[in-house]
PDB file of C-alpha atoms in Angstrom:
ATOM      1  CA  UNK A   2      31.278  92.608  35.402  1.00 53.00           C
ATOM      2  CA  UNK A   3      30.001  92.143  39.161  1.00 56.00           C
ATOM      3  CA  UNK A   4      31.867  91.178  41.889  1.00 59.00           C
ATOM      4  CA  UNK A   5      29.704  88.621  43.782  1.00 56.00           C
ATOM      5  CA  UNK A   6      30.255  89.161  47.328  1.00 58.00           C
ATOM      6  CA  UNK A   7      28.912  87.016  50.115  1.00 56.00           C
ATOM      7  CA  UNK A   8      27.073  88.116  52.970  1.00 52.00           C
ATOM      8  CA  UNK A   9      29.592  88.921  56.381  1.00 53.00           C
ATOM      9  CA  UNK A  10      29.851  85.617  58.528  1.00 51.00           C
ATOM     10  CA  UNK A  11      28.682  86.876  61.998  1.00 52.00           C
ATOM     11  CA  UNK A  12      30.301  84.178  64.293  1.00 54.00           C
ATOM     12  CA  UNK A  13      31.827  84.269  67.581  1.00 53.00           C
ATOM     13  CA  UNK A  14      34.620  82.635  69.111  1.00 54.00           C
ATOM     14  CA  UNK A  15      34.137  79.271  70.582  1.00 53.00           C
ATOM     15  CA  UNK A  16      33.521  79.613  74.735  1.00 58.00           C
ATOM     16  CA  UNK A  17      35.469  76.088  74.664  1.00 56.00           C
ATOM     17  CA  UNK A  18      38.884  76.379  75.749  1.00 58.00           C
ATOM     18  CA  UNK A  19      40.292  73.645  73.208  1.00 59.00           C
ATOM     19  CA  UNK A  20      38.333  74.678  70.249  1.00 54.00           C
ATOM     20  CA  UNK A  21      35.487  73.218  68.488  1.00 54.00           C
ATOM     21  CA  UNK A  22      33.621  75.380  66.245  1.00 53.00           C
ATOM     22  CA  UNK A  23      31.950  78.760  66.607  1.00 51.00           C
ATOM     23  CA  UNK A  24      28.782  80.005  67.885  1.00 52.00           C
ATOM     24  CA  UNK A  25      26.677  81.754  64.794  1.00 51.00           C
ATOM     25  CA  UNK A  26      24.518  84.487  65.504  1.00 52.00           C
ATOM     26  CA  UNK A  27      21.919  86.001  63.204  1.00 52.00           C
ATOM     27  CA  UNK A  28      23.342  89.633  62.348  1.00 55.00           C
ATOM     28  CA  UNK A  29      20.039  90.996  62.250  1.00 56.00           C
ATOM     29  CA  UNK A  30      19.227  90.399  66.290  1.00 57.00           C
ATOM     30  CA  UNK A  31      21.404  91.661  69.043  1.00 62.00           C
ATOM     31  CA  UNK A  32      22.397  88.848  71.738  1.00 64.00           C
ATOM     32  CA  UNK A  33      20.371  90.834  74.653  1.00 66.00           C
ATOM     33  CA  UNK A  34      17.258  90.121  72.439  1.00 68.00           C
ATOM     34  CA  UNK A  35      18.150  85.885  72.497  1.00 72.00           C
ATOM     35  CA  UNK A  36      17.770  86.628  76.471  1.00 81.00           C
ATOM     36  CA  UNK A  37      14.852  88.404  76.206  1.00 83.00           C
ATOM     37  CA  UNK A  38      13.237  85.559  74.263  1.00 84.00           C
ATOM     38  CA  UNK A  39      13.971  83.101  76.496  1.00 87.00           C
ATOM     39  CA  UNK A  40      13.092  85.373  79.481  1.00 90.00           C
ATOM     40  CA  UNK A  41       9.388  86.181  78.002  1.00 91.00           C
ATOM     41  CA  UNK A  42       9.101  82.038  77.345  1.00 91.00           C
ATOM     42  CA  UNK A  43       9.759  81.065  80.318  1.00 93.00           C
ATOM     43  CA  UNK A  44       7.617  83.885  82.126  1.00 95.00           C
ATOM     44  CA  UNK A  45       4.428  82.741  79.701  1.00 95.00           C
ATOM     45  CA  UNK A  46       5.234  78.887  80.517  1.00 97.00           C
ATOM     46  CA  UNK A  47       4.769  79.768  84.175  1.00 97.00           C
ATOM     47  CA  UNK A  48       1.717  81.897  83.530  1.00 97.00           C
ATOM     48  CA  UNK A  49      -0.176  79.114  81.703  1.00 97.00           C
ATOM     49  CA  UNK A  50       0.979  76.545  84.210  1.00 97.00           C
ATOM     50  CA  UNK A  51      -0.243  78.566  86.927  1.00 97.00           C
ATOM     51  CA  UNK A  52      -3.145  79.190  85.357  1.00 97.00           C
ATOM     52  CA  UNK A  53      -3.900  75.823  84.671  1.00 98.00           C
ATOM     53  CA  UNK A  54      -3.484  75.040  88.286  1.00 97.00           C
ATOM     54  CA  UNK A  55      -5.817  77.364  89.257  1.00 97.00           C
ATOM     55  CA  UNK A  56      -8.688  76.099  87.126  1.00 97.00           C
ATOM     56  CA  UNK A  57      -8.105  72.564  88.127  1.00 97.00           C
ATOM     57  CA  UNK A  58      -8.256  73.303  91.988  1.00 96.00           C
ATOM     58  CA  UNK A  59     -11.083  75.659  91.208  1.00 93.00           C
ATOM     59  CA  UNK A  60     -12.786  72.133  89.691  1.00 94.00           C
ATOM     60  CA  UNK A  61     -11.428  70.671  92.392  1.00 93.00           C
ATOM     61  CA  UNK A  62     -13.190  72.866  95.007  1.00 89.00           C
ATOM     62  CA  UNK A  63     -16.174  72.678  93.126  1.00 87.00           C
ATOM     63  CA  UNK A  64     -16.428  68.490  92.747  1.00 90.00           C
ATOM     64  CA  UNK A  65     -15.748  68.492  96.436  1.00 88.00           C
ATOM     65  CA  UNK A  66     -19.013  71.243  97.068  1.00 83.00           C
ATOM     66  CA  UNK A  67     -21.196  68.765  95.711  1.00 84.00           C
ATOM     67  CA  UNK A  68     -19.911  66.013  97.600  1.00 86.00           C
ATOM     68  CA  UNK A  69     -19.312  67.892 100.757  1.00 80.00           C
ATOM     69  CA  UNK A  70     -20.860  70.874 101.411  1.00 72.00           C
ATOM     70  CA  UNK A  71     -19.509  73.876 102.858  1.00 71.00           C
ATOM     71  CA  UNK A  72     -19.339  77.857 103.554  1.00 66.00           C
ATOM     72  CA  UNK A  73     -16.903  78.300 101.002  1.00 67.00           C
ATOM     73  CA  UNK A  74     -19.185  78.695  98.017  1.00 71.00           C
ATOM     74  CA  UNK A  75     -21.769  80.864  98.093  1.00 70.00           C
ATOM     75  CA  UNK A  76     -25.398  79.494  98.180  1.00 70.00           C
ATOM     76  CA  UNK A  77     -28.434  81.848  97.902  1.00 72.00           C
ATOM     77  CA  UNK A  78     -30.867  79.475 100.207  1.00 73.00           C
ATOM     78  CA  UNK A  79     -30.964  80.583 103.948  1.00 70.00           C
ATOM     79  CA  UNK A  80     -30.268  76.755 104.448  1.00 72.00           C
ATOM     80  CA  UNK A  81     -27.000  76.586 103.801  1.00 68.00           C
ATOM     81  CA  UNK A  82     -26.238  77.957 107.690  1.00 70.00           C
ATOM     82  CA  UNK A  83     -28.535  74.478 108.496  1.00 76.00           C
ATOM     83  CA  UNK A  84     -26.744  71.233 109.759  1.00 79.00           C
ATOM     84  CA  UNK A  85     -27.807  68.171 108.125  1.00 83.00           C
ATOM     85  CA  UNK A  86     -30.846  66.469 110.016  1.00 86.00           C
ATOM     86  CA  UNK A  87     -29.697  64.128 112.916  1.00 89.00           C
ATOM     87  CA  UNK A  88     -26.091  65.116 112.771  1.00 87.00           C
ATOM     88  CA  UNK A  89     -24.236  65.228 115.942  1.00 86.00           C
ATOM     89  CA  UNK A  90     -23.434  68.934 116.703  1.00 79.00           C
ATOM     90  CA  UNK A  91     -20.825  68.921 119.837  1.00 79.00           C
ATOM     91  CA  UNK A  92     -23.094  66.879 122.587  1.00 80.00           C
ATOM     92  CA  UNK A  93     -26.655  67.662 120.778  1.00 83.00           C
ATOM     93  CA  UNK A  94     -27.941  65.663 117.961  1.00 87.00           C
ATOM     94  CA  UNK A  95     -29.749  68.059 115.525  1.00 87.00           C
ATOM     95  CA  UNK A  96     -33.540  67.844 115.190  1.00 88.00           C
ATOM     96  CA  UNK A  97     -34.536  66.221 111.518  1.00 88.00           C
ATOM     97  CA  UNK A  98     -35.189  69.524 110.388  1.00 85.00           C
ATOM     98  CA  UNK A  99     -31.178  70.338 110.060  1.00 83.00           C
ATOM     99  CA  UNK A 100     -31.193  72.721 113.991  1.00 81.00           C
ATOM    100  CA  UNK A 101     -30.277  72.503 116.913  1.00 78.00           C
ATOM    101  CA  UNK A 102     -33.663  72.034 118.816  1.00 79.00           C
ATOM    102  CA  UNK A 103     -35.224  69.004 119.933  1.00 82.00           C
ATOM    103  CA  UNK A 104     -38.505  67.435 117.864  1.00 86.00           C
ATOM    104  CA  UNK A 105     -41.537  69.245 118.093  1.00 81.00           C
ATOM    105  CA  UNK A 106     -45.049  69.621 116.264  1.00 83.00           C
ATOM    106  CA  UNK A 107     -46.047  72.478 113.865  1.00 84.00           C
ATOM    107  CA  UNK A 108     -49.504  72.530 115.233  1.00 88.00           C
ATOM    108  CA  UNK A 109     -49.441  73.997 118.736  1.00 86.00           C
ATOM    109  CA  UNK A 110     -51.691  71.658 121.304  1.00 87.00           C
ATOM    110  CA  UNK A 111     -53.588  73.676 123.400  1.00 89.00           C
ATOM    111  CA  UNK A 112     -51.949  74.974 126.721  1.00 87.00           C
ATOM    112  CA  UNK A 113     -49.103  75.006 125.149  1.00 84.00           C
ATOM    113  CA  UNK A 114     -46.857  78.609 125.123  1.00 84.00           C
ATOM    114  CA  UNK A 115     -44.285  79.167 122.480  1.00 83.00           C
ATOM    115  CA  UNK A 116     -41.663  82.139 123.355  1.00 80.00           C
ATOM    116  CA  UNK A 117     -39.849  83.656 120.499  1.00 81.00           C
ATOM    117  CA  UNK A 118     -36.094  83.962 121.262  1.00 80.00           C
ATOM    118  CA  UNK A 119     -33.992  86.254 119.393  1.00 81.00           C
ATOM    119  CA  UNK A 120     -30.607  86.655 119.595  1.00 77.00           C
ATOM    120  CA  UNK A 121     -26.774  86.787 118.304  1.00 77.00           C
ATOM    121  CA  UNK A 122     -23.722  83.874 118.678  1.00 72.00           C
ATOM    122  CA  UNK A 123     -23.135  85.015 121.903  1.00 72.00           C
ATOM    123  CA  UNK A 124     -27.377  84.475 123.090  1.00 72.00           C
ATOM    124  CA  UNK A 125     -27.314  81.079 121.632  1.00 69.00           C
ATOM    125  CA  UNK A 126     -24.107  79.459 120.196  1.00 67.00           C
ATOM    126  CA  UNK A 127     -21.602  79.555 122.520  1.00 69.00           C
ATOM    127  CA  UNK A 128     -23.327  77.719 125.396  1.00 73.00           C
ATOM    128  CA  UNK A 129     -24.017  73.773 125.026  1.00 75.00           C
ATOM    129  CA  UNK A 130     -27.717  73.401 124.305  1.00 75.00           C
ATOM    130  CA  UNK A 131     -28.524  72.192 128.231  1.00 77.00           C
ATOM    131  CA  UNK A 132     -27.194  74.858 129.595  1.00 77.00           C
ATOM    132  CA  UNK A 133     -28.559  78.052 126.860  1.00 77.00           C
ATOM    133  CA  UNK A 134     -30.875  80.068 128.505  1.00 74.00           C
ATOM    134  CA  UNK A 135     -33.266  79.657 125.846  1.00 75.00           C
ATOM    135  CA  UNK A 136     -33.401  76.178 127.204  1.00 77.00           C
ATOM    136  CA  UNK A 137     -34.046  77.375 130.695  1.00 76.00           C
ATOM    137  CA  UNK A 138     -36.898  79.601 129.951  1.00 74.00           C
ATOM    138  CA  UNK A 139     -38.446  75.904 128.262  1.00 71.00           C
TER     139      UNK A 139
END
């Protein structure tokens, strides 16, 4: 006839100084592995928190490009370097075509001269508009 035996209770003493019960631990996981659970949950909670952050600023960014334009996403028209017509750029208001030029017609009257003016920031931008030598040449 068999002895029944029962399995070996795996418990620890209580951390409490007065008493109160024991802490049981499964005997089939070492306590460094409890840590290590915890650890990896806590590192995948931050992950997906992070990474829901960044998708709802990334919305954010993007709800706020259709309002409010701007360099920050990237447009594949030429006129997204264009003001918006009539704005006030510094002491200029922009022609209705978005530059900074005054108003003028596409058909050229005759005696009229048109100079081509070509040129980086430093030929055009960084000079008020009265006082750009493309302006003098007019």
């Amino acid at each position: 006839m068999a002895i029944a035996r029962s399995a070996p209770d795996w418990r620890l003493p209580s951390p409490h100084p007065y008493g109160g019960g024991a802490t049981r631990i499964s005997p089939a996981l070492p306590i460094y592995m409890f840590k290590f659970k915890k650890i990896l949950a806590l590192i995948g909670q931050t992950a997906l928190i992070g990474l829901i952050s960044l998708g709802l600023t990334e919305i954010a960014f993007r709800v706020y490009n259709k309002i409010n334009p701007s360099f920050i996403f990237y447009d594949r028209s030429y006129n997204r370097f264009r003001g918006k017509p009539k704005a006030l750029d510094y002491d200029f208001t922009l022609n209705s075509k978005g530059f900074k030029d005054v108003e003028f017609n596409q058909k050229k009257s005759s005696g009229i001269y048109r100079i081509l003016g070509i040129g980086d920031s430093f030929a055009y931008g960084v000079v008020s508009y009265q006082y750009n030598y493309y302006t003098r040449v007019e």
